[in-house]
Short mmCIF file of C-alpha atoms in Angstrom, two decimals:
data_model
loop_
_atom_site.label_atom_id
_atom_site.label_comp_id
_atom_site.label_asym_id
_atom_site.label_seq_id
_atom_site.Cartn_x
_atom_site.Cartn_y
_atom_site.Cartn_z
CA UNK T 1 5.99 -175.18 -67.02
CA UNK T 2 8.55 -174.27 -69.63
CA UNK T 3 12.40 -175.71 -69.17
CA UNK T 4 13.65 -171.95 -68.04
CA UNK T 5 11.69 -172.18 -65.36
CA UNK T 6 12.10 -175.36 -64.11
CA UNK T 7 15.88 -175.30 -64.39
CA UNK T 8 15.17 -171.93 -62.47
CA UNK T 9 13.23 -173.80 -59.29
CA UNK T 10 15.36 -176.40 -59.14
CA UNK T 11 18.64 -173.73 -58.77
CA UNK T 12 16.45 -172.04 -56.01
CA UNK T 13 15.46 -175.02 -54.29
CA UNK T 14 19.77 -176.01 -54.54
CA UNK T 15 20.63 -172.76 -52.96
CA UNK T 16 18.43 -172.32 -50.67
CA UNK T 17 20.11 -173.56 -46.70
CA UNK T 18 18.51 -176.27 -45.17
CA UNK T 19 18.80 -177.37 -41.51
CA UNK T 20 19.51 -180.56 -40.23
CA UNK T 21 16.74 -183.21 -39.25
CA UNK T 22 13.46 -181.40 -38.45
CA UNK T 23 12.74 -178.03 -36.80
CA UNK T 24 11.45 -179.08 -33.67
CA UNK T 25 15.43 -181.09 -33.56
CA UNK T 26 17.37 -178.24 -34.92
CA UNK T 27 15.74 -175.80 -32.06
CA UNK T 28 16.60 -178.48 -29.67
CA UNK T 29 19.84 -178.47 -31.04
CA UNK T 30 20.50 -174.75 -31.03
CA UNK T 31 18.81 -174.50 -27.05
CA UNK T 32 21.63 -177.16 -26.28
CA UNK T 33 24.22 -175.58 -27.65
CA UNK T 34 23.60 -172.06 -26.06
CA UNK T 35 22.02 -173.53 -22.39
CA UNK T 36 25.03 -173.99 -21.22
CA UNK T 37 26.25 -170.77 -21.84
CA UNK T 38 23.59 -169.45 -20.24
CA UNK T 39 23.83 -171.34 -17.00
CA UNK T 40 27.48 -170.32 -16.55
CA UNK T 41 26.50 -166.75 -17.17
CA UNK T 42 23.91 -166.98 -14.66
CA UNK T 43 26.48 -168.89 -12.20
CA UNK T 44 29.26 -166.25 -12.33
CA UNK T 45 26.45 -163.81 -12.11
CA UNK T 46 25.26 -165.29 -8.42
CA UNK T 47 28.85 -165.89 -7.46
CA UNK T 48 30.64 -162.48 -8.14
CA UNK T 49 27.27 -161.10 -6.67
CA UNK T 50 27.74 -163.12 -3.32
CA UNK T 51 31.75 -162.57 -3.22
CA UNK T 52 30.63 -158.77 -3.39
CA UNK T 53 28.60 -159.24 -0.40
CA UNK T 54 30.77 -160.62 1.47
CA UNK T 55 33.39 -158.22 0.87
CA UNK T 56 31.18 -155.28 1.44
CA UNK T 57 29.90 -156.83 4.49
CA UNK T 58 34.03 -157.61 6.18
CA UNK T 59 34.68 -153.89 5.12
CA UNK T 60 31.46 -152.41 7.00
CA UNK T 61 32.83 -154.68 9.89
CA UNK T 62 36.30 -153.51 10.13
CA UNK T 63 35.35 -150.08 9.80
CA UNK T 64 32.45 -150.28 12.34
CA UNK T 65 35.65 -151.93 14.46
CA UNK T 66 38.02 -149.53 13.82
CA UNK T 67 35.20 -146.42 14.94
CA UNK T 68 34.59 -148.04 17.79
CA UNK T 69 38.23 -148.32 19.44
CA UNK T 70 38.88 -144.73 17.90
CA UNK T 71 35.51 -143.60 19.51
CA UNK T 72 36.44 -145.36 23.09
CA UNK T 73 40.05 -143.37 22.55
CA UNK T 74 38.64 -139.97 21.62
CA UNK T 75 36.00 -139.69 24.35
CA UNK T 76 38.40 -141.59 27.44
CA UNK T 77 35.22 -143.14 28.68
CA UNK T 78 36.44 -145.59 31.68
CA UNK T 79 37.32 -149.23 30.60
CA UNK T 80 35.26 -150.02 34.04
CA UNK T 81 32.71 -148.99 31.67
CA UNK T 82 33.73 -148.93 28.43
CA UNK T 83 34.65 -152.11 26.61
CA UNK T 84 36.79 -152.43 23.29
CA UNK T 85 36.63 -155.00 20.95
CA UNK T 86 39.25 -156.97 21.95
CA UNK T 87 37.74 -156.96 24.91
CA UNK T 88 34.60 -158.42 23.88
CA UNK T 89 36.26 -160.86 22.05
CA UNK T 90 38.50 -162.17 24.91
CA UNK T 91 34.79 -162.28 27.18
CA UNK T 92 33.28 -163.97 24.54
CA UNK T 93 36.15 -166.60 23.43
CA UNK T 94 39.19 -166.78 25.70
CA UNK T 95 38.28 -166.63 29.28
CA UNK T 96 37.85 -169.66 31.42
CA UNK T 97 34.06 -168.88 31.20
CA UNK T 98 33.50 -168.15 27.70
CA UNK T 99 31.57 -171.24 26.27
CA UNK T 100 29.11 -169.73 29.27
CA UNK T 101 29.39 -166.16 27.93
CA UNK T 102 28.69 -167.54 24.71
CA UNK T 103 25.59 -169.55 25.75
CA UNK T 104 24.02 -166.61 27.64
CA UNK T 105 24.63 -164.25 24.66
CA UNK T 106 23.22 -167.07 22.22
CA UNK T 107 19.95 -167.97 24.36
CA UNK T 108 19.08 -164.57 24.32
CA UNK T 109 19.52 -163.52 20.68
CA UNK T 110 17.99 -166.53 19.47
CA UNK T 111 14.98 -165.47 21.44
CA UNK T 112 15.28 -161.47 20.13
CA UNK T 113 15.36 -163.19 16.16
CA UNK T 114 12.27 -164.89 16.84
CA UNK T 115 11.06 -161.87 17.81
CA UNK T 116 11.58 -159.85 15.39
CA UNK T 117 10.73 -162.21 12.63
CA UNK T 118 7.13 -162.45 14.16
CA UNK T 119 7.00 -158.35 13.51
CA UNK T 120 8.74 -158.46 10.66
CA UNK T 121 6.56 -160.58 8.99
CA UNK T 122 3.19 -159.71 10.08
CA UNK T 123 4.50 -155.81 9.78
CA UNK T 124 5.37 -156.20 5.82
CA UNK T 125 2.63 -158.72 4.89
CA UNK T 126 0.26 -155.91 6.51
CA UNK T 127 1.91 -153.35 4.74
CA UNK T 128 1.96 -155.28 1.27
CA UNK T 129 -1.75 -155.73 1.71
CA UNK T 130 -2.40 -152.18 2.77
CA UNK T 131 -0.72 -150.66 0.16
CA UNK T 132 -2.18 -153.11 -2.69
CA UNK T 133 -6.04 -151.44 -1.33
CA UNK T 134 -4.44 -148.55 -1.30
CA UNK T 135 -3.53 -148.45 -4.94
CA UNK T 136 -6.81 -149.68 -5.98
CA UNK T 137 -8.91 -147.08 -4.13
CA UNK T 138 -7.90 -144.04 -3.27
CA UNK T 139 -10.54 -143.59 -1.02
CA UNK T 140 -9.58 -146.29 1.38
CA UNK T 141 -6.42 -144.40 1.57
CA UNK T 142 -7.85 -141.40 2.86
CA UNK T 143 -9.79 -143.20 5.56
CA UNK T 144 -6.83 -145.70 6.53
CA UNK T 145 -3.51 -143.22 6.07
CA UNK T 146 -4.36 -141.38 9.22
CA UNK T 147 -4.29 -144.23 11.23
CA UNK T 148 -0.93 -144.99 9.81
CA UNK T 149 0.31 -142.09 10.35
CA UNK T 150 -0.68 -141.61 14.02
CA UNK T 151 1.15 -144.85 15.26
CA UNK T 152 3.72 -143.73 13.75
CA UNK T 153 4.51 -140.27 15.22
CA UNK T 154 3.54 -141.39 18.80
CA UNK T 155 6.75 -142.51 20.31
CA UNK T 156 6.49 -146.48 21.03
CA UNK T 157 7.57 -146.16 24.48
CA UNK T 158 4.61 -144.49 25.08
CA UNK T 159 2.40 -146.58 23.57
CA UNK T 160 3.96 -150.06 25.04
CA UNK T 161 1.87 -149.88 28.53
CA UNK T 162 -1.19 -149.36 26.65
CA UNK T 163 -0.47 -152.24 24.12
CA UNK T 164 0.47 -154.60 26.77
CA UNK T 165 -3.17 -154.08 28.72
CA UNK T 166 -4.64 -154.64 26.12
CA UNK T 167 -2.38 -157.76 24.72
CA UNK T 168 -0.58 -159.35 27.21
CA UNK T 169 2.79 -159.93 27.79
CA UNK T 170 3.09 -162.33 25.37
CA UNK T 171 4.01 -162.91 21.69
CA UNK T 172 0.66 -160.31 21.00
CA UNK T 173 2.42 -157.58 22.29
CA UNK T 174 5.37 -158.55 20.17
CA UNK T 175 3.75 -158.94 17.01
CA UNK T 176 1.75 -155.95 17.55
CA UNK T 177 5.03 -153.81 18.69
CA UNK T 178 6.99 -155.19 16.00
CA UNK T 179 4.51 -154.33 13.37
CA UNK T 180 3.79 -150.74 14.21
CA UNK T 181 7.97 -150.23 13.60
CA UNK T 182 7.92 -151.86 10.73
CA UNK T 183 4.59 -150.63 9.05
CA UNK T 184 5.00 -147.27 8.05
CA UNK T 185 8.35 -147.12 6.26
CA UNK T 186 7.18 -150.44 4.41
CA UNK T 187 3.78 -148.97 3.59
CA UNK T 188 5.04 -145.71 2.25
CA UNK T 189 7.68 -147.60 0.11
CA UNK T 190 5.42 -150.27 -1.35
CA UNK T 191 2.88 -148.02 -2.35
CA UNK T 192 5.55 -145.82 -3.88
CA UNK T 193 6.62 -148.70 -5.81
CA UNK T 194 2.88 -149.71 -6.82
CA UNK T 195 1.86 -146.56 -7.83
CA UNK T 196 5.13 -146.25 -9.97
CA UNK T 197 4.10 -148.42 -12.63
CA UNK T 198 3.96 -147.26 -16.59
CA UNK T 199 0.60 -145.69 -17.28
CA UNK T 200 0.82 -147.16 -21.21
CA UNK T 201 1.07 -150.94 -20.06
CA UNK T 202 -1.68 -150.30 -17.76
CA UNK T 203 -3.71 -148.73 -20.43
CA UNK T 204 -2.80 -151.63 -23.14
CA UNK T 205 -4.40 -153.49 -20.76
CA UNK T 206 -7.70 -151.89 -20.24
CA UNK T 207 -7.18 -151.82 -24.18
CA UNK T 208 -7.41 -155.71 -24.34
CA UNK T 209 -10.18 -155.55 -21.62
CA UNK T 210 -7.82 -156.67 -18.28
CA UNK T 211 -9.12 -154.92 -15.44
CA UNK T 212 -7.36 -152.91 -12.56
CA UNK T 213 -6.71 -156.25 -10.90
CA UNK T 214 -4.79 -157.74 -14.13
CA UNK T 215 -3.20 -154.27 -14.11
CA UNK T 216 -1.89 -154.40 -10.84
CA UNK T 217 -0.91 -158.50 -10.81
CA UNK T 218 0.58 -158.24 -14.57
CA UNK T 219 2.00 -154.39 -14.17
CA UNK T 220 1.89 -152.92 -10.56
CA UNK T 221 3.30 -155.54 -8.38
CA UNK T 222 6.32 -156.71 -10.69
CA UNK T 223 7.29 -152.95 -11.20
CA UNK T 224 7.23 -152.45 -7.18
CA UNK T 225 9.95 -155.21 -6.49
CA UNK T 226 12.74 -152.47 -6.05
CA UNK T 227 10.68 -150.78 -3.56
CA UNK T 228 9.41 -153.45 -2.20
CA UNK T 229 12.94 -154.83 -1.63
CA UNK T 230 13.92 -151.23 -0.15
CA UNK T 231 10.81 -151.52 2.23
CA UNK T 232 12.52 -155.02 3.78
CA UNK T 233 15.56 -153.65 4.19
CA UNK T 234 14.37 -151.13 6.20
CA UNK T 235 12.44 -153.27 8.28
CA UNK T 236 14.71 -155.41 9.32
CA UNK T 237 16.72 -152.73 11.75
CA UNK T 238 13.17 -151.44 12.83
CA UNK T 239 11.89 -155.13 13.71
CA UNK T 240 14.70 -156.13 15.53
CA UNK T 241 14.26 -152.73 17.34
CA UNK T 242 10.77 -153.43 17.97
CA UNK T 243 11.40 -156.85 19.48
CA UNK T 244 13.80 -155.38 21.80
CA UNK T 245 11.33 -152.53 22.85
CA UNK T 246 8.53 -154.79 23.47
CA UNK T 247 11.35 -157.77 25.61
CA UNK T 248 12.74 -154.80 27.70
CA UNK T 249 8.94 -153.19 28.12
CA UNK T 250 6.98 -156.04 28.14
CA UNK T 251 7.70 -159.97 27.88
CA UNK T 252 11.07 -159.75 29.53
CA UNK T 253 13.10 -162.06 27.69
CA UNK T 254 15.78 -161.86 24.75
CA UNK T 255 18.67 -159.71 24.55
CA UNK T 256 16.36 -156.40 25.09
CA UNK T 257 15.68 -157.92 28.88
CA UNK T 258 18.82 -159.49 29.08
CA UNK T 259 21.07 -156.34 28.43
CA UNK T 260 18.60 -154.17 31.20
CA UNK T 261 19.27 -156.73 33.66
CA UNK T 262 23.56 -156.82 32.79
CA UNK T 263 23.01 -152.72 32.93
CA UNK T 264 21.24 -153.08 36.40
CA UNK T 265 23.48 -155.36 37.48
CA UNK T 266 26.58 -153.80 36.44
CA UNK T 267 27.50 -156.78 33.91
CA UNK T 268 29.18 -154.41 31.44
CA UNK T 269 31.02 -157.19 29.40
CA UNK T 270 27.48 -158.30 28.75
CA UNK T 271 26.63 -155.66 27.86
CA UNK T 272 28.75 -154.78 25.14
CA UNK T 273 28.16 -158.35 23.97
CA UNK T 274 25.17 -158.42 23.77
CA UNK T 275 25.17 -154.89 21.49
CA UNK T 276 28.02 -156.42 19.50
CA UNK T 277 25.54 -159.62 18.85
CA UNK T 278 22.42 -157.94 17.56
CA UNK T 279 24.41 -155.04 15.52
CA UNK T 280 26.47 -157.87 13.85
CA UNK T 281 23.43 -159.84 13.12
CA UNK T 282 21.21 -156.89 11.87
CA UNK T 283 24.32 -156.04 9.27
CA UNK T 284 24.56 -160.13 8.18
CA UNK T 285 20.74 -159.72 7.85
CA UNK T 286 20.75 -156.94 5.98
CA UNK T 287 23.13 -157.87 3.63
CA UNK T 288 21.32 -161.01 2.87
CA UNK T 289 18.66 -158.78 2.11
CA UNK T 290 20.56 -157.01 -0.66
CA UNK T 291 21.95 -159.79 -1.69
CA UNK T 292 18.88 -161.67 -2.47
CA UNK T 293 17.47 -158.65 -4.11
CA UNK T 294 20.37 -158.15 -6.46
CA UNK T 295 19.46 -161.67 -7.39
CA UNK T 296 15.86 -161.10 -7.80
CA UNK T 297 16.38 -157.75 -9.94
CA UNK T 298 19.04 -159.17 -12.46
CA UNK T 299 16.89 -162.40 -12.75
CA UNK T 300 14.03 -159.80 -13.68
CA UNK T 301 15.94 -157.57 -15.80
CA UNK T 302 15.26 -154.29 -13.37
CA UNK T 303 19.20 -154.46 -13.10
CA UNK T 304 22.17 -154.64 -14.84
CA UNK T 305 25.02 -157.04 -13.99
CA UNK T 306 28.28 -155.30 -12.39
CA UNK T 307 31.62 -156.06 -13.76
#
């Protein structure tokens, strides 16, 4: 090599930037620095996410307050029968018997939740599982959708004495009561959301040889989360109606039985409780629901973080 081109090397190899210690330590180094940025991010994210909750949840509350006593007001309904929210509130915290109030009101909710979780559950993990065959034959679909679609336009009332022959009065009818709410909306959602999916991904993958199961684990069910997300927060109004359909038609227990019984017996502070109880809990419920899916959809990068 002549001395031109050495001298010229060596300048290159002088200018040339060099990291610190190895590479494996100077990506270490350079994760390090930037993780905890990250992790802040990601903690602001999840807090300013659950103070929105919250504050969208106490403004649905005060206005659901506020149409109530306007509502009472505007019709004149009797306060024999009618019962404002301050009402309520004094039957449920500041009369001599309200720790009782409170216990009857708890028992009976507690027993309505468990209730319509059972339904819940068993009516989306059906649905999920339904819609999943559905996607991957369409022929399934057109033997199973009818069924579907006949529980679903014959009122549940009707179809309560029929279930309960054949179930029982007991958690059966429940589930089974439960489920037929929550299935259709849920089924017709997921689906939606399986079906949406990008046609090129799933044909990169038949490209690379995956088959219409890797399409539908690597492609289908990650691109269904919003839907699948809108499915459960639809369900969980329609399961906690479905629990109280099948406790007032069938097992009598919960708050379904519990607020026929106040009616009959002309308990109309129990009553309103008793509505005031399950609406509050449905909203709390559903916002955890959104909340958690928020979550899930940033963390996925189907959303974009408010400001």
């Amino acid at each position: 090599m002549s001395a031109g081109a050495e001298e010229a090397a060596a300048g290159a190899a002088g200018s040339a930037p060099t990291l610190p210690g190895s590479g494996t330590s100077a990506a270490r180094g350079i994760a390090a620095s930037i993780g905890p940025g990250i992790g802040a991010s990601l903690g602001a994210s999840i807090g300013a996410s659950i103070g929105r909750a919250m504050l969208t949840g106490l403004i649905t509350l005060v206005l659901v307050v506020l149409a109530w006593q306007a509502l009472l007001l505007v019709l004149g309904v009797s306060p024999f029968l009618a019962k404002g929210p301050l009402d309520v509130w004094s039957w449920l915290f500041s009369v001599p018997a309200a720790a009782e109030n409170r216990a009857v009101i708890g028992e009976n909710l507690v027993v309505t939740l468990g209730d319509a979780f059972l339904g819940f559950t068993a009516g989306l993990v059906l649905a999920t599982l339904l819609a999943t065959v559905f996607t991957l034959s369409r022929g399934v679909e057109s033997a199973l959708m009818p069924i579907a679609l006949l529980l679903r336009s014959v009122p549940l009332v009707a179809l309560a004495p029929v279930i309960s022959l054949i179930t029982g009065r007991g958690l059966t009818t429940v589930v089974v009561m439960g489920s037929i709410v929550v299935l259709f909306p849920a089924l017709v959602n997921i689906a939606f959301g399986l079906r949406s999916a990008s046609p090129q991904i799933s044909d990169v993958i038949a490209v690379y040889g995956g088959n219409a199961f890797t399409a539908l684990r690597k492609v289908a069910l990650p691109s269904s989360l919003p839907s699948f997300f809108a499915a459960v927060k639809i369900s969980i109004p329609g399961a906690i109606t479905g629990a109280l359909l099948a406790e007032w038609l069938s097992t009598g227990t919960g708050l379904g039985n519990g607020i026929v019984t106040a009616v009959a017996q002309v308990k109309n502070f129990e009553v309103w409780a008793s509505v005031v109880a399950i609406t509050v809990v449905s909203l709390v419920l559903y916002g955890l629901a959104q909340l958690v899916e928020t979550l899930v959809l940033r963390r996925m990068g189907m959303q974009q973080p408010t400001t």
